[in-house]
Amino acid sequence: MKNISLAIILMVAPTFAHAWPWSMDQGNQISIKPQESYDPANPGMYPFPSRSVPVPNTPTSSIEVKDKDAAFKLKNPVPITARSVDMGHRLFSIYCVPCHGKSGTGNGYVGQKLILQPWNLTSSNTIHSWNSPDYPDGYIFGMITFGGAVMPVYAIDLSPTERWEVIDYVRAVLQKRGIPAVASAAQKKK
Ligand code: HEC
């Protein structure tokens, strides 16, 4: 009797542990498993391309620029072109429109619900002129990188280049500066 119950326990226990070889038959297939190397000569985990895996709470801001004061002094390295404005428009639609609105005036659906209304990014801003030297591209870069009292940090979501592209869109379209002709842009560089 003792032996029979022991045998039953031995038979049942691994079932609960999913330890029988055939309990993994469906899982063990010839297809490549997640994170498995596809190259038999190089077994082990295949390294991810850099920046392809999001790691929460690792803003790049402290690496590229220390604080808002340092950001203020940065010169925009991405000249306004049709391409940069197009990229900026797409990113603005994803990251900024919910609060600042399609128009950029601060009337987005989310923005309307905030205690502090998002500020006006367009040339219709009556509080300050966007052409003033107190509001250079670096100021906007600082806002996107470090956020505001209510505005969230976007250093985690947008690479520095993407942030400058958003700024190009804000300048060229929302603040009506336009896209300079390629020739004049090239002349300025000389
Ligand atoms: C969750 C809502 C929200 C989102 C999304 C958001 N903002 Fe803001 N933004 C605000 C609020 C609120 C303010 C007012 C200032 C503050 O928060 O301290 C503001 C202020 C600003 C200012 C300062 C304007 C001024 O006149 O000084 C800039 C520039 C700005 N935002 C740019 C952006 C850009 C560019 C994006 C997209 C990458 C963005 N914001 C996304 C809410 C938001």
Coordinates of C-alpha atoms and ligand atoms in Angstrom, one line a residue:
M1 CA 0.0 0.0 0.0
K2 CA 2.8 2.4 1.0
N3 CA 4.6 1.7 -2.3
I4 CA 1.5 2.3 -4.4
S5 CA 0.8 5.7 -2.9
L6 CA 4.5 6.6 -3.3
A7 CA 4.2 5.6 -6.9
I8 CA 1.1 7.7 -7.4
I9 CA 2.8 10.7 -5.8
L10 CA 5.9 10.3 -8.0
M11 CA 3.7 10.1 -11.1
V12 CA 1.5 13.1 -10.2
A13 CA 4.1 15.5 -8.8
P14 CA 6.0 16.2 -12.1
T15 CA 2.7 16.8 -13.9
F16 CA 2.1 19.8 -11.6
A17 CA 5.7 20.9 -12.2
H18 CA 5.2 20.6 -16.0
A19 CA 8.4 18.6 -16.0
W20 CA 7.6 15.7 -18.2
P21 CA 9.6 15.9 -21.5
W22 CA 6.5 15.8 -23.6
S23 CA 4.9 18.8 -21.7
M24 CA 7.3 21.0 -23.7
D25 CA 6.7 19.5 -27.1
Q26 CA 4.5 22.3 -28.3
G27 CA 7.1 24.9 -27.1
N28 CA 10.2 23.2 -28.5
Q29 CA 9.9 23.8 -32.2
I30 CA 12.4 24.5 -34.9
S31 CA 11.5 28.1 -35.2
I32 CA 13.9 30.6 -33.6
K33 CA 12.8 31.6 -30.1
P34 CA 12.7 35.1 -28.9
Q35 CA 16.3 36.4 -28.2
E36 CA 17.8 33.1 -29.6
S37 CA 20.6 33.4 -32.1
Y38 CA 19.7 32.5 -35.6
D39 CA 23.3 31.6 -36.4
P40 CA 24.3 28.1 -35.1
A41 CA 27.9 29.1 -35.3
N42 CA 27.2 31.9 -32.8
P43 CA 24.9 30.5 -30.2
G44 CA 23.5 32.6 -27.4
M45 CA 21.6 35.7 -27.3
Y46 CA 21.8 37.9 -30.4
P47 CA 22.6 41.5 -29.3
F48 CA 19.9 44.1 -29.9
P49 CA 20.7 47.0 -32.2
S50 CA 21.5 50.0 -30.1
R51 CA 18.6 52.1 -28.9
S52 CA 16.1 49.5 -30.1
V53 CA 15.0 48.5 -26.6
P54 CA 13.3 51.2 -24.5
V55 CA 14.7 51.4 -21.0
P56 CA 12.3 53.4 -18.7
N57 CA 13.7 56.3 -16.8
T58 CA 16.9 56.8 -18.7
P59 CA 16.6 60.3 -20.1
T60 CA 19.4 61.1 -22.4
S61 CA 19.3 64.7 -21.3
S62 CA 22.0 64.6 -18.7
I63 CA 24.4 63.2 -21.3
E64 CA 23.7 65.8 -24.1
V65 CA 22.9 68.9 -22.0
K66 CA 23.0 69.5 -18.3
D67 CA 20.0 71.8 -17.6
K68 CA 17.7 74.4 -19.1
D69 CA 20.4 77.1 -18.9
A70 CA 22.8 75.0 -20.9
A71 CA 20.0 74.1 -23.4
F72 CA 19.2 77.8 -23.8
K73 CA 22.7 78.5 -25.2
L74 CA 22.5 75.6 -27.8
K75 CA 22.5 76.5 -31.5
N76 CA 20.0 74.5 -33.6
P77 CA 22.2 72.1 -35.6
V78 CA 19.3 71.0 -37.9
P79 CA 18.7 73.7 -40.5
I80 CA 15.1 74.2 -41.5
T81 CA 14.4 72.2 -44.7
A82 CA 11.3 70.7 -46.2
R83 CA 12.5 67.3 -44.8
S84 CA 13.2 68.5 -41.2
V85 CA 9.8 70.3 -41.2
D86 CA 8.0 67.2 -42.4
M87 CA 9.6 65.1 -39.8
G88 CA 8.9 67.7 -37.1
H89 CA 5.3 67.9 -38.2
R90 CA 4.8 64.1 -37.8
L91 CA 6.5 64.2 -34.3
F92 CA 4.6 67.3 -33.3
S93 CA 1.3 65.5 -34.2
I94 CA 2.2 62.6 -32.0
Y95 CA 3.8 64.2 -29.0
C96 CA 2.6 67.8 -28.8
V97 CA -0.8 68.0 -30.4
P98 CA -2.7 66.3 -27.5
C99 CA -1.9 69.4 -25.3
H100 CA -0.8 72.2 -27.6
G101 CA -3.4 71.4 -30.2
K102 CA -3.0 71.0 -34.0
S103 CA -3.0 74.8 -34.2
G104 CA -0.2 75.0 -31.6
T105 CA -2.1 77.6 -29.6
G106 CA -2.6 75.3 -26.6
N107 CA -6.2 74.1 -27.2
G108 CA -5.5 70.3 -27.4
Y109 CA -8.0 67.9 -25.9
V110 CA -5.7 66.9 -23.1
G111 CA -4.4 70.5 -22.7
Q112 CA -7.9 71.8 -22.0
K113 CA -8.2 69.4 -19.0
L114 CA -4.9 70.6 -17.3
I115 CA -4.8 73.1 -14.4
L116 CA -2.2 75.1 -16.3
Q117 CA -3.2 75.6 -20.0
P118 CA -0.4 74.7 -22.4
W119 CA 1.2 77.9 -23.7
N120 CA 0.8 79.3 -27.2
L121 CA 3.7 78.1 -29.5
T122 CA 2.5 80.2 -32.5
S123 CA 3.1 83.7 -33.7
S124 CA -0.3 84.6 -32.2
N125 CA 1.2 84.4 -28.7
T126 CA 0.4 87.7 -27.0
I127 CA 2.4 87.1 -23.8
H128 CA 5.8 87.2 -25.6
S129 CA 7.1 87.4 -29.1
W130 CA 8.7 84.2 -30.4
N131 CA 11.2 86.4 -32.3
S132 CA 12.6 87.8 -29.1
P133 CA 16.2 86.7 -28.3
D134 CA 14.8 85.6 -24.9
Y135 CA 13.1 82.7 -26.7
P136 CA 15.7 81.1 -29.0
D137 CA 15.6 77.5 -30.4
G138 CA 17.6 76.5 -27.3
Y139 CA 14.8 77.7 -25.0
I140 CA 12.3 75.4 -26.8
F141 CA 14.9 72.6 -26.7
G142 CA 15.1 73.0 -23.0
M143 CA 11.3 72.8 -22.6
I144 CA 11.1 69.6 -24.6
T145 CA 14.1 68.1 -22.9
F146 CA 13.3 69.0 -19.3
G147 CA 9.6 69.7 -19.4
G148 CA 7.9 72.5 -17.3
A149 CA 5.8 72.8 -14.2
V150 CA 3.1 70.7 -15.9
M151 CA 4.6 69.8 -19.2
P152 CA 6.2 66.4 -19.2
V153 CA 9.8 65.5 -20.1
Y154 CA 10.3 64.4 -23.7
A155 CA 14.0 63.6 -23.6
I156 CA 13.1 59.9 -23.2
D157 CA 10.8 59.8 -26.3
L158 CA 12.5 62.1 -28.7
S159 CA 16.2 61.9 -29.7
P160 CA 18.0 65.3 -29.8
T161 CA 17.7 65.4 -33.6
E162 CA 14.0 64.7 -33.4
R163 CA 13.6 67.5 -30.9
W164 CA 15.4 70.0 -33.3
E165 CA 13.1 68.8 -36.1
V166 CA 10.0 69.6 -33.9
I167 CA 11.5 73.0 -33.3
D168 CA 12.0 73.5 -37.1
Y169 CA 8.3 72.7 -37.6
V170 CA 7.3 75.1 -34.8
R171 CA 9.4 77.9 -36.3
A172 CA 8.6 77.3 -40.0
V173 CA 4.9 76.6 -39.8
L174 CA 3.4 77.6 -36.5
Q175 CA 5.5 80.7 -36.2
K176 CA 5.2 81.4 -39.9
R177 CA 9.0 81.8 -40.6
G178 CA 8.8 79.5 -43.6
I179 CA 11.3 77.2 -45.2
P180 CA 14.4 79.1 -46.5
A181 CA 15.3 78.4 -50.1
V182 CA 18.2 75.9 -50.4
A183 CA 20.4 78.5 -52.1
S184 CA 20.0 81.1 -49.4
A185 CA 20.7 78.4 -46.7
A186 CA 23.9 77.4 -48.5
Q187 CA 24.9 81.1 -48.8
K188 CA 24.5 81.7 -45.1
K189 CA 26.9 78.8 -44.3
K190 CA 29.7 80.5 -46.3
Ligands
HEC1 C1 0.8 66.9 -21.3 C2 0.6 68.2 -22.0 C3 1.7 68.7 -22.9 C4 2.4 68.1 -23.9 C5 2.1 66.7 -24.5 C6 3.4 69.1 -24.4 N1 3.3 70.2 -23.7 FE1 4.4 71.9 -24.0 N2 3.5 72.8 -22.4 C7 2.5 72.2 -21.6 C8 2.1 73.1 -20.5 C9 1.1 72.9 -19.5 C10 3.0 74.3 -20.7 C11 3.0 75.5 -19.8 C12 4.4 75.6 -19.0 C13 4.7 74.6 -17.9 O1 4.2 73.4 -17.9 O2 5.4 74.9 -17.1 C14 3.8 74.0 -21.8 C15 4.8 74.9 -22.3 C16 5.5 74.7 -23.5 C17 6.6 75.6 -24.0 C18 6.9 77.0 -23.4 C19 6.1 78.0 -24.1 C20 6.4 79.4 -23.8 O3 5.8 80.4 -24.2 O4 7.3 79.7 -23.0 C21 7.1 75.1 -25.1 C22 8.2 75.6 -26.0 C23 6.4 73.8 -25.3 N3 5.5 73.6 -24.3 C24 6.7 72.9 -26.3 C25 6.2 71.6 -26.4 C26 6.5 70.7 -27.5 C27 7.4 71.0 -28.6 C28 5.8 69.6 -27.2 C29 5.9 68.3 -28.0 C30 7.2 67.6 -28.0 C31 5.0 69.8 -26.0 N4 5.3 71.0 -25.6 C32 4.2 68.8 -25.5 C33 1.9 71.0 -21.8 C34 2.3 70.0 -22.7

